PDB file of C-alpha atoms and ligand atoms in Angstrom:
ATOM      1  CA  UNK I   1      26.168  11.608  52.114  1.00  0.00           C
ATOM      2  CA  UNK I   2      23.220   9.583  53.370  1.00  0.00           C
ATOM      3  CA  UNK I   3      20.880  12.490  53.614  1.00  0.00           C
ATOM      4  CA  UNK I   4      21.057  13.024  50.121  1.00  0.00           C
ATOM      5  CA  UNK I   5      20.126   9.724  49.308  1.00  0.00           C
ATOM      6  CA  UNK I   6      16.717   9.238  50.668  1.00  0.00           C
ATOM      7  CA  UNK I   7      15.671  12.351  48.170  1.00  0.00           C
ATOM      8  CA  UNK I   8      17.165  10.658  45.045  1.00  0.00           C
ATOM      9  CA  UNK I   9      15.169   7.707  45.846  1.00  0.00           C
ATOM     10  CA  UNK I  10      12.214   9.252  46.469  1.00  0.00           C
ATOM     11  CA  UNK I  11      12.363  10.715  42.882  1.00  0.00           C
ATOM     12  CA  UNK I  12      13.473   7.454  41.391  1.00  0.00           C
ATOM     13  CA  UNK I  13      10.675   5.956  42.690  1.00  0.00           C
ATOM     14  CA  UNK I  14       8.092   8.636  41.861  1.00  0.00           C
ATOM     15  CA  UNK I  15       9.377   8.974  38.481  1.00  0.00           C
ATOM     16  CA  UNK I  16       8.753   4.479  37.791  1.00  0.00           C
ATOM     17  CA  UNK I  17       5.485   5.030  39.848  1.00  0.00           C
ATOM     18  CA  UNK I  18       4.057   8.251  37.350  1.00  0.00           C
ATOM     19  CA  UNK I  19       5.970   5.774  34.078  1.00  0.00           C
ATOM     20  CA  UNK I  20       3.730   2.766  35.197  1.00  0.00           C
ATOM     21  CA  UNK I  21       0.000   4.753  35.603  1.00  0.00           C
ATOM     22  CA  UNK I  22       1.069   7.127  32.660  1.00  0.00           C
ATOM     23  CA  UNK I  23      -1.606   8.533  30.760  1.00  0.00           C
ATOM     24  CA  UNK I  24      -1.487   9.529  26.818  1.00  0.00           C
ATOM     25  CA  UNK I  25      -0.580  12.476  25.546  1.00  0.00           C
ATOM     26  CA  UNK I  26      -1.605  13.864  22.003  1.00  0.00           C
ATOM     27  CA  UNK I  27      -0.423  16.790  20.427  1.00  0.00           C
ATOM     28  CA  UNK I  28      -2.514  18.908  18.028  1.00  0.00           C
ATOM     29  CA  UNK I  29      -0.675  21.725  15.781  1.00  0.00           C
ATOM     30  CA  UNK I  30      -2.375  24.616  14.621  1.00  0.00           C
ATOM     31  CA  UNK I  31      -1.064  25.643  11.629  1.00  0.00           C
ATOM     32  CA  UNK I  32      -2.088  27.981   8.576  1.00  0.00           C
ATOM     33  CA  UNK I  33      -5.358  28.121  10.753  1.00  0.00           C
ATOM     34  CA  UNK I  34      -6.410  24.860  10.700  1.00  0.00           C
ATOM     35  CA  UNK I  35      -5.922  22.116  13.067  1.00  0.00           C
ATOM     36  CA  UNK I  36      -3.580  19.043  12.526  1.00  0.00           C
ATOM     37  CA  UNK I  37      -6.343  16.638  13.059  1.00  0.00           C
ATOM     38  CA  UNK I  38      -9.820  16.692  12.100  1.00  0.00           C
ATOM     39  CA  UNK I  39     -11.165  14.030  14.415  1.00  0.00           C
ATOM     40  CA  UNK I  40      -9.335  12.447  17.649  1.00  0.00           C
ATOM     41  CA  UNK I  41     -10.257  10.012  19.840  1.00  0.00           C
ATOM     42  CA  UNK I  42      -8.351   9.598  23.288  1.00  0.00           C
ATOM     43  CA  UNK I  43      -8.706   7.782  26.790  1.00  0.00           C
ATOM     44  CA  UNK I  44      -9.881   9.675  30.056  1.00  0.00           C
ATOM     45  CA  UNK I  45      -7.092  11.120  31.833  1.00  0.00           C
ATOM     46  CA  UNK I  46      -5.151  11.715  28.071  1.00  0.00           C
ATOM     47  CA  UNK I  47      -3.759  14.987  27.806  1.00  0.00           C
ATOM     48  CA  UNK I  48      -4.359  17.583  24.804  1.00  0.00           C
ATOM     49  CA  UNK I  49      -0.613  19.266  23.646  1.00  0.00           C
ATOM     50  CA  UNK I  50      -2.228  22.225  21.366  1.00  0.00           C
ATOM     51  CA  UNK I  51       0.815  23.602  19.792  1.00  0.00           C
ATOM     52  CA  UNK I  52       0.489  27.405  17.817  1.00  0.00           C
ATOM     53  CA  UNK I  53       2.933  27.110  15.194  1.00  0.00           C
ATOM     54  CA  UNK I  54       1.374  30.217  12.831  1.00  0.00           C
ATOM     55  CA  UNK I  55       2.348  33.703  13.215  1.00  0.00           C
ATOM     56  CA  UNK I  56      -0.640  34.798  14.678  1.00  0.00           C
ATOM     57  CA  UNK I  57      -2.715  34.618  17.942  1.00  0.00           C
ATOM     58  CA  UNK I  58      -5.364  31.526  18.807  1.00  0.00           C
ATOM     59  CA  UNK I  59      -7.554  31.323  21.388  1.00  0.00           C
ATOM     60  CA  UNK I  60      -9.150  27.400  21.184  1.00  0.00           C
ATOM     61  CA  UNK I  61     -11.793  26.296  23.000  1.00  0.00           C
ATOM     62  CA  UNK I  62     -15.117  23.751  23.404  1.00  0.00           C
ATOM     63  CA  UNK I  63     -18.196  24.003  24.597  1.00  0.00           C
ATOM     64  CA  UNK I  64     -19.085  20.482  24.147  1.00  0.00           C
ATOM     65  CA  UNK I  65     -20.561  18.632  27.728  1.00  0.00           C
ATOM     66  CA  UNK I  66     -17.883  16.956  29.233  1.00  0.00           C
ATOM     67  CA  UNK I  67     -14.803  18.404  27.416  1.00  0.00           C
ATOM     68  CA  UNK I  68     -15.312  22.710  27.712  1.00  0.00           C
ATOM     69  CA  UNK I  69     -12.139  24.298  28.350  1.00  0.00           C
ATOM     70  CA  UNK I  70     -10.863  27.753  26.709  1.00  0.00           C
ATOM     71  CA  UNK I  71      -7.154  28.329  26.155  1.00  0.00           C
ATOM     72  CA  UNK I  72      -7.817  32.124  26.001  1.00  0.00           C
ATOM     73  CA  UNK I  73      -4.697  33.762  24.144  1.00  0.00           C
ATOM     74  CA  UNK I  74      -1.924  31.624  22.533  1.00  0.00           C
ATOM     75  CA  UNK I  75       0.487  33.365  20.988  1.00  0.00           C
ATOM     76  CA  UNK I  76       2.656  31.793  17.699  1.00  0.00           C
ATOM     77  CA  UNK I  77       5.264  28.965  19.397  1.00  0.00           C
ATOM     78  CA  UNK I  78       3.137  28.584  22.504  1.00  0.00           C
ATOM     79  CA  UNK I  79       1.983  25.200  23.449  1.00  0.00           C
ATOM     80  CA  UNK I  80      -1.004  24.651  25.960  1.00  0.00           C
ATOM     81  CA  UNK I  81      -1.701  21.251  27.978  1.00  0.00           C
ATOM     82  CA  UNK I  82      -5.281  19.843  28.402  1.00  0.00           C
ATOM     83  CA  UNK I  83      -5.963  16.999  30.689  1.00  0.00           C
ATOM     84  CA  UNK I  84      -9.526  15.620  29.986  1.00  0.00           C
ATOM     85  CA  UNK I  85     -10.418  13.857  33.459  1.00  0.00           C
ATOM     86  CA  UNK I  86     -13.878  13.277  31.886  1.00  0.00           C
ATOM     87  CA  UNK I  87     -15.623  11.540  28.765  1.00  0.00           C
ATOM     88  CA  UNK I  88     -17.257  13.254  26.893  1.00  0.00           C
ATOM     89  CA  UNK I  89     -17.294  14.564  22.948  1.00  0.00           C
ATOM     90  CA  UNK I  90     -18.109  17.389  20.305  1.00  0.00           C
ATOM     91  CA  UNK I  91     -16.235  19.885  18.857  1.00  0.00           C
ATOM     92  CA  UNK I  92     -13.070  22.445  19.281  1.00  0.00           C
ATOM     93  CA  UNK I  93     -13.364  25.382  17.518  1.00  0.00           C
ATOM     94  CA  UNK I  94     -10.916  28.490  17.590  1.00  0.00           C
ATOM     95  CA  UNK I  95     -12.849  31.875  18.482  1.00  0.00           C
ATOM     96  CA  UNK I  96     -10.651  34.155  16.549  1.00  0.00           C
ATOM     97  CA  UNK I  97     -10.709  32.059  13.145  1.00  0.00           C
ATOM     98  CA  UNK I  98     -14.580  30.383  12.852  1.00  0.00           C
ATOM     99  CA  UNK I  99     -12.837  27.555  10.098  1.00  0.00           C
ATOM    100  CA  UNK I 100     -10.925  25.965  12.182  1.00  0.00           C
ATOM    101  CA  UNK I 101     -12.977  22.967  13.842  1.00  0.00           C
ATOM    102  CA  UNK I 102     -12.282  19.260  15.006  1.00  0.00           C
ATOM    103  CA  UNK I 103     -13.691  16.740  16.600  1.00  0.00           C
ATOM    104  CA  UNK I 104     -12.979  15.018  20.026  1.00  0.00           C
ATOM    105  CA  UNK I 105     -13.509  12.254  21.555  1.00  0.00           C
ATOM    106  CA  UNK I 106     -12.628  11.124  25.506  1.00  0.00           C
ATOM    107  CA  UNK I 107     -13.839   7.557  26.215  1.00  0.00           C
TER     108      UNK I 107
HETATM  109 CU1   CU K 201      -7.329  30.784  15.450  1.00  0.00          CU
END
């Protein structure tokens, strides 16, 4: 019995210690090709949830200093985590469908 108990621990106590230094998450949707928000603002170390909820493929990405990252193909359903570990700003643009823009911002 006592063998099992230092594991359980160790997970209680990892999971309170990852709760207390928790960083945001946000989720954006992408839906009828445009994204659910136009302009976000989050904290370093925030995570991006991009979520595909049309019928078709995505591929979102940035170029922006500071933020770049490319989600390459995301099929309809698939979500995609982001963690931005640096600030930075400018834009997130799809490269399949050129309308779809928004802003972020990681301060
Ligand atoms: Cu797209």
């Amino acid at each position: 019995m006592r063998r099992y108990l230092v594991p359980v621990l160790a997970t209680f106590i990892g999971a309170a210690g990852s709760y207390a230094f928790a960083a945001g998450t946000h989720t954006v949707v992408q839906s009828e090709k445009k994204f659910s928000e136009a302009e976000l603002t989050i904290a370093k170390g925030d995570t991006l949830v991009f979520k595909n909820e049309d019928p078709f493929t995505h591929n979102v990405y940035s170029q922006s200093p500071g933020i770049a990252f490319e989600l390459k193909v995301q099929k309809p359903g698939e979500s995609s985590d982001i963690k931005f570990d640096r600030e930075g700003s400018g834009e997130i643009r799809c490269a399949i469908h050129p309308q779809m823009k928004m802003k972020l911002t990681v301060k």
